[in-house]
Amino acid sequence: MPFPYGDIDSLETFLSKVRLGAFVTVPAYLALLFFLAGEEGWHWSFLVLCVLPPLTAFLGFRAKRDIRPGLATAALVLAVAPLPLVAAIELL
């Protein structure tokens, strides 16, 4: 029986990709944080970029360990969430 999430052929592959993607977002968002540090309103970006990526990495590893695809999907959503949040904060 194929795994129902897109063209990924197995649950193991899906969970592995989520774990790796969640782990990679932490240094990427930290680099973005240092870039935004000189801008106006950086303290809000600091909160978003320092809280969500480690939480995402934790959820990604937890989803892989406990084999929970719902938690892995939440980790994917949280991995992308800081970019629109920082953009919205900067526009305010």
XYZ file of C-alpha atoms in Angstrom:
92
model
C 0.000 0.000 0.000
C 1.549 3.329 -1.006
C 1.978 6.132 1.481
C -0.792 8.732 0.908
C 1.355 11.907 1.193
C 2.225 12.859 -2.379
C 4.674 10.826 -4.440
C 6.740 9.647 -1.475
C 6.809 5.878 -1.554
C 7.092 5.106 2.141
C 6.452 6.485 5.574
C 10.120 6.014 6.472
C 11.239 8.209 3.569
C 8.725 10.897 4.501
C 9.799 10.965 8.138
C 13.489 10.999 7.202
C 12.998 13.931 4.835
C 11.041 15.874 7.461
C 13.727 15.253 10.077
C 16.497 16.417 7.767
C 14.508 19.421 6.558
C 13.660 20.491 10.098
C 17.291 20.184 11.158
C 18.553 22.226 8.194
C 16.192 25.126 8.927
C 17.930 25.958 12.218
C 21.249 27.228 10.731
C 19.443 28.773 7.753
C 17.182 30.842 9.980
C 20.067 31.795 12.252
C 21.903 33.162 9.214
C 18.775 35.113 8.285
C 18.581 36.397 11.851
C 22.115 37.797 11.660
C 21.245 39.426 8.350
C 18.138 41.068 9.823
C 19.910 42.159 13.015
C 20.819 45.533 11.522
C 17.284 46.277 10.368
C 14.554 48.138 12.200
C 12.313 45.888 14.282
C 14.862 43.114 14.478
C 13.873 42.123 18.011
C 10.597 40.618 16.745
C 12.478 38.742 14.062
C 14.837 37.579 16.767
C 11.970 36.023 18.704
C 10.466 34.313 15.671
C 13.766 33.040 14.286
C 15.114 31.818 17.624
C 12.002 30.057 18.901
C 10.394 28.337 15.904
C 13.401 26.628 14.228
C 14.580 24.715 17.332
C 10.966 23.747 18.018
C 10.666 22.539 14.434
C 13.857 20.482 14.708
C 12.606 18.910 17.945
C 9.255 18.033 16.369
C 10.979 16.569 13.306
C 13.192 14.288 15.388
C 10.294 13.337 17.648
C 8.086 12.480 14.653
C 10.793 10.221 13.223
C 11.416 8.487 16.532
C 7.743 7.941 17.398
C 6.643 7.351 13.765
C 3.991 10.067 13.756
C 3.196 11.487 10.289
C 0.808 14.118 11.713
C 3.552 15.537 13.897
C 5.908 15.450 10.916
C 3.420 17.475 8.874
C 3.203 20.022 11.702
C 7.001 20.224 11.705
C 6.964 20.955 7.967
C 4.428 23.736 8.442
C 6.457 25.238 11.286
C 9.625 24.997 9.197
C 8.096 27.331 6.610
C 6.160 29.550 9.060
C 8.998 31.889 10.172
C 9.458 33.401 6.701
C 5.889 34.762 6.323
C 5.838 35.767 9.999
C 9.050 37.784 9.687
C 7.807 39.358 6.455
C 4.531 40.356 8.134
C 6.364 41.735 11.167
C 8.738 43.749 8.984
C 5.833 45.218 7.026
C 4.209 46.463 10.214
